[in-house]
XYZ file of N, CA and C in Angstrom:
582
model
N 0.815 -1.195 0.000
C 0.000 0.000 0.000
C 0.862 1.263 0.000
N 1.884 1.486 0.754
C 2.709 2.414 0.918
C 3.976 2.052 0.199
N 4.643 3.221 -0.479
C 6.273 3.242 -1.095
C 7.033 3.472 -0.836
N 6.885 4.774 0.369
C 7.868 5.202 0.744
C 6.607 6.842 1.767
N 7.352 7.039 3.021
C 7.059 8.221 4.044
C 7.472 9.060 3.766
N 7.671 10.317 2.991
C 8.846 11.236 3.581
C 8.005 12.457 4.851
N 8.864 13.189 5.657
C 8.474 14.256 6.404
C 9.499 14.459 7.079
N 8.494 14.728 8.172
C 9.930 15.538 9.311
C 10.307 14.612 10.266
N 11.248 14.107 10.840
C 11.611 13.235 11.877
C 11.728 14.308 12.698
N 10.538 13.153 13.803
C 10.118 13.140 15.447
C 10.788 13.133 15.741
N 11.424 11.339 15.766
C 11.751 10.876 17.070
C 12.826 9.611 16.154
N 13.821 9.518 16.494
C 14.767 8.525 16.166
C 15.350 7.785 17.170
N 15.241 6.193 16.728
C 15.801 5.479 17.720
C 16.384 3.922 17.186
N 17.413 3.479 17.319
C 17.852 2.483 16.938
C 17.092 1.094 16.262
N 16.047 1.271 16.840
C 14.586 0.180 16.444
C 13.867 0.684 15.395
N 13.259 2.405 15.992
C 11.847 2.427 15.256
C 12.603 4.313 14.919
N 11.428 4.904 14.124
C 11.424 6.274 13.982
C 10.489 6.702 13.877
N 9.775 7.747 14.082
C 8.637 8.865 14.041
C 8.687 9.842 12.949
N 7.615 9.518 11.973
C 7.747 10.442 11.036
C 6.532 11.012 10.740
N 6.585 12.507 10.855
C 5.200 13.327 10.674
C 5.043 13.576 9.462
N 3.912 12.795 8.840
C 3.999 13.323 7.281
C 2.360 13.621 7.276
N 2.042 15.037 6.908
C 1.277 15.556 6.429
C 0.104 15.749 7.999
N 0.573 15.384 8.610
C -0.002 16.019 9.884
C -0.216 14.306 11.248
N 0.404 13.084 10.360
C 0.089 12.013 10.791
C 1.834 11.351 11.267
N 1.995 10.831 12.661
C 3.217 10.102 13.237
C 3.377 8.478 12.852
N 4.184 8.741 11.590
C 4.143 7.222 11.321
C 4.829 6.988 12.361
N 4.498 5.320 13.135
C 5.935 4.781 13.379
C 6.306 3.366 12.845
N 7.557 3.766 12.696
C 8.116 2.870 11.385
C 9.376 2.248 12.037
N 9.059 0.799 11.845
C 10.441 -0.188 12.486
C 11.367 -0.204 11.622
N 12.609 -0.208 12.091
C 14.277 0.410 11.076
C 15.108 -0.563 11.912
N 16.425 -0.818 10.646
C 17.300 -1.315 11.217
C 18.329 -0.702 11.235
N 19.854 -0.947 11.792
C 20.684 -0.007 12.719
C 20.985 0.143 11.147
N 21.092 -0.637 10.120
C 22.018 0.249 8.689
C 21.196 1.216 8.181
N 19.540 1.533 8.548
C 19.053 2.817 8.081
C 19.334 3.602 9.112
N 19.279 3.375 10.653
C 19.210 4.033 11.781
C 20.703 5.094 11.401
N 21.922 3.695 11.101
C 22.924 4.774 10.762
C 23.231 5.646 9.677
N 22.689 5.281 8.614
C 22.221 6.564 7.194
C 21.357 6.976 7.607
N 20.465 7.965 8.093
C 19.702 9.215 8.651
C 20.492 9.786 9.065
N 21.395 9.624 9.985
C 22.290 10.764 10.562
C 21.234 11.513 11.569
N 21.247 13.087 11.191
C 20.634 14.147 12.323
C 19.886 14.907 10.787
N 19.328 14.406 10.140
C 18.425 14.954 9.041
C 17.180 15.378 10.357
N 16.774 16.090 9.344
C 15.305 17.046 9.997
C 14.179 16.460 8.854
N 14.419 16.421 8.045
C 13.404 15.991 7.007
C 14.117 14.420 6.540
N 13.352 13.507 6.119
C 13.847 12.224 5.795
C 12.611 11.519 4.584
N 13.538 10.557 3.972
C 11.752 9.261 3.355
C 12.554 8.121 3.355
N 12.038 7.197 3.568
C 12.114 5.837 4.138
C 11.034 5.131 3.176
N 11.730 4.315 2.652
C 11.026 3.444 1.918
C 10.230 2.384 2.991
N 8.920 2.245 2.273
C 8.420 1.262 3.384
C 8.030 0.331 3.172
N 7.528 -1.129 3.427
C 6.986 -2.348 3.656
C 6.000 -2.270 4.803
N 4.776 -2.550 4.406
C 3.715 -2.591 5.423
C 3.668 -3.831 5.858
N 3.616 -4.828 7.041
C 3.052 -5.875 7.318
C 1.829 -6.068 8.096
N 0.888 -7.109 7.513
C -0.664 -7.320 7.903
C -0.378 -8.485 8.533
N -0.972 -8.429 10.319
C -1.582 -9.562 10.661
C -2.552 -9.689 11.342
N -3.425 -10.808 12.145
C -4.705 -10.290 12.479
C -4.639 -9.580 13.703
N -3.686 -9.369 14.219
C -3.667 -8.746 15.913
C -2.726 -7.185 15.277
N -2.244 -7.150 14.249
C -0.887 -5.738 13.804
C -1.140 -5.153 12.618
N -0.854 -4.037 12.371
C -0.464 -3.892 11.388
C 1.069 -2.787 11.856
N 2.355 -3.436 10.684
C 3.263 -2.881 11.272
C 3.946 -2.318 9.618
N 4.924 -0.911 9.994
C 5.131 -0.591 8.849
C 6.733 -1.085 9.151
N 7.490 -1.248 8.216
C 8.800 -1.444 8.263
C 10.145 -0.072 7.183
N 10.892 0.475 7.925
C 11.421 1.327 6.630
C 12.642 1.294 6.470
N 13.225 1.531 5.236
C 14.474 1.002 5.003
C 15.069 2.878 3.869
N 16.450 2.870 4.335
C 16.757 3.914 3.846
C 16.798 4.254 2.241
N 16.974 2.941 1.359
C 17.209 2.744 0.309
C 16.011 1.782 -0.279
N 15.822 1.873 -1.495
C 14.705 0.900 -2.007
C 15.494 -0.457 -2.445
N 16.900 -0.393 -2.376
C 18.003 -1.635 -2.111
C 17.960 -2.550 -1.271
N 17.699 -1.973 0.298
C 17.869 -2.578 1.086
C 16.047 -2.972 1.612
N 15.523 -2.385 1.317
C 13.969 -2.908 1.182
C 14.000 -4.543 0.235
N 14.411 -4.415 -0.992
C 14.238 -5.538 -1.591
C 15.125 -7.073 -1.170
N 16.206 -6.298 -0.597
C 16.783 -7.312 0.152
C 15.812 -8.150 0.992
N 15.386 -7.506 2.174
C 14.442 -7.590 3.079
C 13.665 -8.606 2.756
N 13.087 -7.817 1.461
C 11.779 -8.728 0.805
C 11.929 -10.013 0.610
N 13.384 -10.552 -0.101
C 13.615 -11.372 -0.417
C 14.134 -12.429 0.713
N 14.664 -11.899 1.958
C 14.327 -12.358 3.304
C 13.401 -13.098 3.758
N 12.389 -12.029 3.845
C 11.024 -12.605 4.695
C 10.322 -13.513 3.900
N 10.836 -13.911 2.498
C 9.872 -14.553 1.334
C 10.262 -15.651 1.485
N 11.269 -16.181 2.647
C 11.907 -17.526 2.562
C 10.893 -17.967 4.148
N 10.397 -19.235 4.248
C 10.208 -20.049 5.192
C 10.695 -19.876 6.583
N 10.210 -19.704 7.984
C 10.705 -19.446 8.667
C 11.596 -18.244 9.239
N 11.831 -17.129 8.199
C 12.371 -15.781 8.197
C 11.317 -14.781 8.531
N 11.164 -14.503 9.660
C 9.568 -13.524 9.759
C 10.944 -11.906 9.694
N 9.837 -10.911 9.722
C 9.905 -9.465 9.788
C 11.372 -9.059 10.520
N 10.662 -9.543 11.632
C 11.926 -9.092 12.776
C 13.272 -9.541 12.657
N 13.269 -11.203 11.983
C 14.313 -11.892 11.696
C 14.946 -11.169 10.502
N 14.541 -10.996 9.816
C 15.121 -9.618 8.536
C 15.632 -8.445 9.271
N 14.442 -7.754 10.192
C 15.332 -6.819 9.981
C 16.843 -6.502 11.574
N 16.688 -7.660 11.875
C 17.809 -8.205 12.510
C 19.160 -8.583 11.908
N 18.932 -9.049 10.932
C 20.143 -9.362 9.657
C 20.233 -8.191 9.253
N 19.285 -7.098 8.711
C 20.004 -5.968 8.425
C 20.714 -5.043 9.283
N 20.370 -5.385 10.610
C 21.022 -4.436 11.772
C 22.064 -5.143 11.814
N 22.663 -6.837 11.524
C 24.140 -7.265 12.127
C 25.083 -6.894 11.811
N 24.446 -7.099 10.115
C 25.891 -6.903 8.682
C 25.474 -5.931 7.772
N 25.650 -5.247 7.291
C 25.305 -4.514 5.841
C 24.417 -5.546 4.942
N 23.800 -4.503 4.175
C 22.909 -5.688 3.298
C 24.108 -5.873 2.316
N 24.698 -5.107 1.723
C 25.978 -5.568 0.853
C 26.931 -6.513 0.940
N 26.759 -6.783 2.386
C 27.754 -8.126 3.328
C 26.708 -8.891 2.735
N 25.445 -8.546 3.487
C 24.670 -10.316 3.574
C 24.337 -10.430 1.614
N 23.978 -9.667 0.883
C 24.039 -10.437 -0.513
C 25.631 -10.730 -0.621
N 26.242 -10.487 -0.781
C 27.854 -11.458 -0.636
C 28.330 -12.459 -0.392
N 27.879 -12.624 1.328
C 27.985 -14.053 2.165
C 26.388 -14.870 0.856
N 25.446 -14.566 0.546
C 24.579 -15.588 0.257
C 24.989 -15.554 -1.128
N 25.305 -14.972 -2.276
C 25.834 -15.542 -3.577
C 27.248 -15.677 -3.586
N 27.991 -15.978 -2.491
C 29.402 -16.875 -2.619
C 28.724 -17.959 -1.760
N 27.802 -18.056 -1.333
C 27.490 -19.475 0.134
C 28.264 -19.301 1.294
N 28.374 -18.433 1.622
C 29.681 -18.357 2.699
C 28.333 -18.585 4.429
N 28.226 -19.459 4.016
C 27.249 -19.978 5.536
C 27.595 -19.806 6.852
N 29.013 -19.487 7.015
C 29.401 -19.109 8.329
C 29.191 -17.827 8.633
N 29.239 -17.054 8.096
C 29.249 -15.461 8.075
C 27.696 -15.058 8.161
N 26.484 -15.898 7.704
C 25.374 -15.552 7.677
C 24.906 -16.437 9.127
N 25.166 -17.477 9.455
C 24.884 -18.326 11.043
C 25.775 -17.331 11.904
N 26.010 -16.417 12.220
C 27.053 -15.440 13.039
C 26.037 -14.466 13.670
N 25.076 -14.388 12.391
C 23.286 -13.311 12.582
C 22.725 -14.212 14.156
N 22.325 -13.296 14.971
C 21.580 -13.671 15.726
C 20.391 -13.899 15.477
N 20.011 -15.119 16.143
C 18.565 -15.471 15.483
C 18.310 -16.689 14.204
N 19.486 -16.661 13.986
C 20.018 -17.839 12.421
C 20.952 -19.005 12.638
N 20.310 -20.288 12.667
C 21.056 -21.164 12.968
C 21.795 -21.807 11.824
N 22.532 -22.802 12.162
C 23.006 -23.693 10.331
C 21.737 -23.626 9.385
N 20.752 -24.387 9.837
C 20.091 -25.104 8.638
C 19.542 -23.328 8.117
N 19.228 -22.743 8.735
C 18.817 -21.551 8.423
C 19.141 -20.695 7.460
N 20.475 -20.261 7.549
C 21.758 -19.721 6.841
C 21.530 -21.010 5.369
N 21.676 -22.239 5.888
C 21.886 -22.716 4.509
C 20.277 -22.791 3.287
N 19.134 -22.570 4.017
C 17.969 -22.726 3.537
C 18.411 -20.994 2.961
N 18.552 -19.925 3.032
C 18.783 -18.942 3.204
C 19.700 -18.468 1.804
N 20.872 -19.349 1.441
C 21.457 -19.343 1.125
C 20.926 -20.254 -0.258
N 20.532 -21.175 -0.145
C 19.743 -22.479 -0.893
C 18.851 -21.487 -1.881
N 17.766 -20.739 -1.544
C 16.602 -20.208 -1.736
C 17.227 -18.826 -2.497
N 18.013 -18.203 -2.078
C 17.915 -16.666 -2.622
C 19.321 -16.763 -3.824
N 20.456 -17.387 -3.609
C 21.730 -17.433 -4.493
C 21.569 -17.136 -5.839
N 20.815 -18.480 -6.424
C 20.263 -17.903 -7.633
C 19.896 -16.966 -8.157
N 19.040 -16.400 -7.424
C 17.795 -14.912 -7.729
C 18.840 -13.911 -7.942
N 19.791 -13.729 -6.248
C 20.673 -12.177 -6.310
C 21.734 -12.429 -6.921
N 22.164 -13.236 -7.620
C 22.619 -13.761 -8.763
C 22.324 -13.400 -10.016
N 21.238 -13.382 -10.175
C 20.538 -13.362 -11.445
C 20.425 -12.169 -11.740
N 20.035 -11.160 -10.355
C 19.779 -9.401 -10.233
C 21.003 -8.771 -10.427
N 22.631 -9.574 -10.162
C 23.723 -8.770 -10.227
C 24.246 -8.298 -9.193
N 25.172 -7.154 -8.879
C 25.461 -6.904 -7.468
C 25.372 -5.400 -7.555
N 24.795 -5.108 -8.604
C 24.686 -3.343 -8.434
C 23.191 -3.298 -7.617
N 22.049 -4.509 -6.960
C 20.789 -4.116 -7.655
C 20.310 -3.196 -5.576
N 21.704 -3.682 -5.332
C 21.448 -2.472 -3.495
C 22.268 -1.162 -3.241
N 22.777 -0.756 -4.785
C 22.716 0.705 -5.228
C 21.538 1.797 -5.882
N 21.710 2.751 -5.448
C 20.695 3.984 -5.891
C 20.552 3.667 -6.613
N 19.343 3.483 -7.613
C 18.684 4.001 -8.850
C 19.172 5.019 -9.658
N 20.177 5.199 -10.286
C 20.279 6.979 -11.238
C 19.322 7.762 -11.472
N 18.749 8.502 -10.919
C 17.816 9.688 -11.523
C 17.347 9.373 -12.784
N 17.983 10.108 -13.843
C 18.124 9.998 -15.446
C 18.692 8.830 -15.907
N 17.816 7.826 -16.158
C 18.302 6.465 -16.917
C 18.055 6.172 -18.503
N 19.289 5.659 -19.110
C 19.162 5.800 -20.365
C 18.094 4.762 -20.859
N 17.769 5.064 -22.166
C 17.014 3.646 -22.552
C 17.667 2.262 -22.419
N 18.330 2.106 -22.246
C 19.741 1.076 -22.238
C 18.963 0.443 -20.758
N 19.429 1.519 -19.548
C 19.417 1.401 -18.264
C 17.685 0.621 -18.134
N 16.600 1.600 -18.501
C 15.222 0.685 -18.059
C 14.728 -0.539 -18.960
N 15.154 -0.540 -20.499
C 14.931 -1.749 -21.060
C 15.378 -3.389 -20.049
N 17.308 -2.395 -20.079
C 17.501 -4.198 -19.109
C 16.816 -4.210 -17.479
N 16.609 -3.185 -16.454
C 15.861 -3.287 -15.657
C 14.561 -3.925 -15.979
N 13.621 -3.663 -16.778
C 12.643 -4.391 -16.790
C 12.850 -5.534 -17.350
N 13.698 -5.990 -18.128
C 13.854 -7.422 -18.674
C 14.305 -8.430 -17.639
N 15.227 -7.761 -16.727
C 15.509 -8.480 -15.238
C 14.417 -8.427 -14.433
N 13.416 -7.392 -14.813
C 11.822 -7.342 -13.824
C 11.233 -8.736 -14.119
N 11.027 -9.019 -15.230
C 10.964 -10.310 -16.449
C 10.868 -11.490 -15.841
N 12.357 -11.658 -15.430
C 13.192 -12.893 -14.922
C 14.065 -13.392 -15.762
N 15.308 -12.254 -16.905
C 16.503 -12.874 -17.616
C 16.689 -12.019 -16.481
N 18.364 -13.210 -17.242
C 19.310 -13.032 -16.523
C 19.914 -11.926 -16.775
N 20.588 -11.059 -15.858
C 20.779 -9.722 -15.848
C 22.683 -9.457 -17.261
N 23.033 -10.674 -17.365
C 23.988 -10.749 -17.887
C 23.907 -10.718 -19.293
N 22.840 -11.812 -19.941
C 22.329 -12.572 -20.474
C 21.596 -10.905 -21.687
N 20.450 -10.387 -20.744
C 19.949 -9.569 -21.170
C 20.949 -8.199 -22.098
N 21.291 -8.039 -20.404
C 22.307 -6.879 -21.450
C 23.182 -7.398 -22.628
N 23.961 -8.052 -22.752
C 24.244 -8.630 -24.025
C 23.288 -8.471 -25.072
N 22.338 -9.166 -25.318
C 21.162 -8.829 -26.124
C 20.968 -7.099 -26.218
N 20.634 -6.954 -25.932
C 20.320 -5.152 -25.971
C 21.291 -4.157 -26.612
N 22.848 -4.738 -25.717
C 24.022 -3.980 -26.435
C 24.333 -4.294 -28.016
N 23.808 -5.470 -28.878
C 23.635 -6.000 -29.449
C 22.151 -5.341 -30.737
N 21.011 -5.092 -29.878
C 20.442 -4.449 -30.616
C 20.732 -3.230 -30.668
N 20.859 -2.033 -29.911
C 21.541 -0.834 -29.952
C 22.244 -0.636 -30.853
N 23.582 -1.494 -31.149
C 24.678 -1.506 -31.879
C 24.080 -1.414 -33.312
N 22.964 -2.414 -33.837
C 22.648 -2.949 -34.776
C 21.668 -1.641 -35.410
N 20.614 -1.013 -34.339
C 19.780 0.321 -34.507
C 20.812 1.225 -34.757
N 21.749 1.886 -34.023
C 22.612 2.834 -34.062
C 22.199 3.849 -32.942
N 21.648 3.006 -31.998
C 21.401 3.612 -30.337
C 19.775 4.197 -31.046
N 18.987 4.284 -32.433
C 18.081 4.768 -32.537
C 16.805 3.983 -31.821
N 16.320 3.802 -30.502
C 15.227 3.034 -30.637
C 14.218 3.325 -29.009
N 13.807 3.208 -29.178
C 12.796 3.600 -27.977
C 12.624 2.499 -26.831
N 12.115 2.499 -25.321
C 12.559 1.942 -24.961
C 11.451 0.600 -25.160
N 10.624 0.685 -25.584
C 9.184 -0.548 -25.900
C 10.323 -1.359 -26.935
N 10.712 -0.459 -28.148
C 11.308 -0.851 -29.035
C 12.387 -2.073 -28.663
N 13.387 -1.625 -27.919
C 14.373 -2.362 -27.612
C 13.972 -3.510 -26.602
N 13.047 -3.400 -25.647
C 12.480 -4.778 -25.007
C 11.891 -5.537 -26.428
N 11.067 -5.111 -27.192
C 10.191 -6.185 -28.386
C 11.490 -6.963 -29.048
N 11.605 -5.984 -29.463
C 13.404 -6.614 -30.219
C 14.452 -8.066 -29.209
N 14.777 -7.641 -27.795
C 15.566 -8.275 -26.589
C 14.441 -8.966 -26.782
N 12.965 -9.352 -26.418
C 12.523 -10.483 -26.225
C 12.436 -11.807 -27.225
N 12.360 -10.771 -28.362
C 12.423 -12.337 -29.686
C 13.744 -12.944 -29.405
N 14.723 -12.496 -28.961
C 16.089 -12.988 -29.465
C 16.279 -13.875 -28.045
N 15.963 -13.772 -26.771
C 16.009 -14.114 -25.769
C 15.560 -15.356 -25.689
């Protein structure tokens, strides 16, 4: 339901934050790697994840829409609830934990409090492939101004090619257009050949 809060920060605290947007105090559960990007901002936006259950509803916010999808891809595994995510994002960097899980490095992810062996390796089992498949840029900023280049292969990785796979194809049609082509254009084109 929600994308993202921005307003004025209340109230900051290692767990949660207070954010007045438009006359209403979200409060929004954070982990220490957003807690520590806010800094002493007066104004902030926090990407968010809402969770529904029958006794809660809880919002979750993450500084980057990077480290949100991380998250996502967290809690989407068996036995990984909310809190257990955003516990892994408070231990290690999310840039650590996609690292430790597309090399398998299972010791470094069982180190997380809250994560035992089989855990780490179900963990590891389940997501490798995927943040694999996304690359290792995909828990960096977004560029503002993206070329046609940039959202064709984003959405073709939205898709499910492979992020390697794709661009090849594309650099390929580009080359062949003479960079002339729009960005519908260059997905129709990348999908026949794919």
């Amino acid at each position: 339901m929600y994308d993202y809060i921005s307003g004025k920060l209340v109230f900051k605290s290692p767990s949660h934050v207070v954010i007045d947007a438009g006359g209403i105090g979200y409060h929004i559960n954070i982990s220490l790697n957003t807690y520590s990007r806010l800094g002493e901002v007066e104004n902030c936006k926090l990407f968010i994840w809402q969770y529904v259950k029958e006794d809660a509803l809880t919002l979750y916010g993450f500084a980057d829409d990077g480290e949100r999808r991380l998250f996502l891809h967290l809690v989407s595994i068996s036995g990984i609830g909310p809190n257990t995510g955003r516990m892994m994002l408070s231990s290690i960097t999310p840039a650590e934990i996609q690292a430790a899980i597309v090399s398998g490095n299972v010791a470094l992810i069982q180190r997380i409090k809250g994560i035992g062996p089989k855990s780490a390796q179900r963990i590891i089992l389940e997501l490798q492939d995927k943040l694999r498949k996304e690359g290792p840029d995909t828990l960096t900023v977004v560029p503002v101004s993206k070329t046609v280049k940039d959202e064709a292969l984003s959405a073709l990785v939205m898709l499910g090619f492979a992020r390697n796979a794709a661009e090849k194809v594309l650099d390929q049609e580009i080359n062949k257009n003479n960079g002339d082509l729009t960005v519908e254009q260059l997905i129709k084109f990348a999908l026949k050949t794919l």
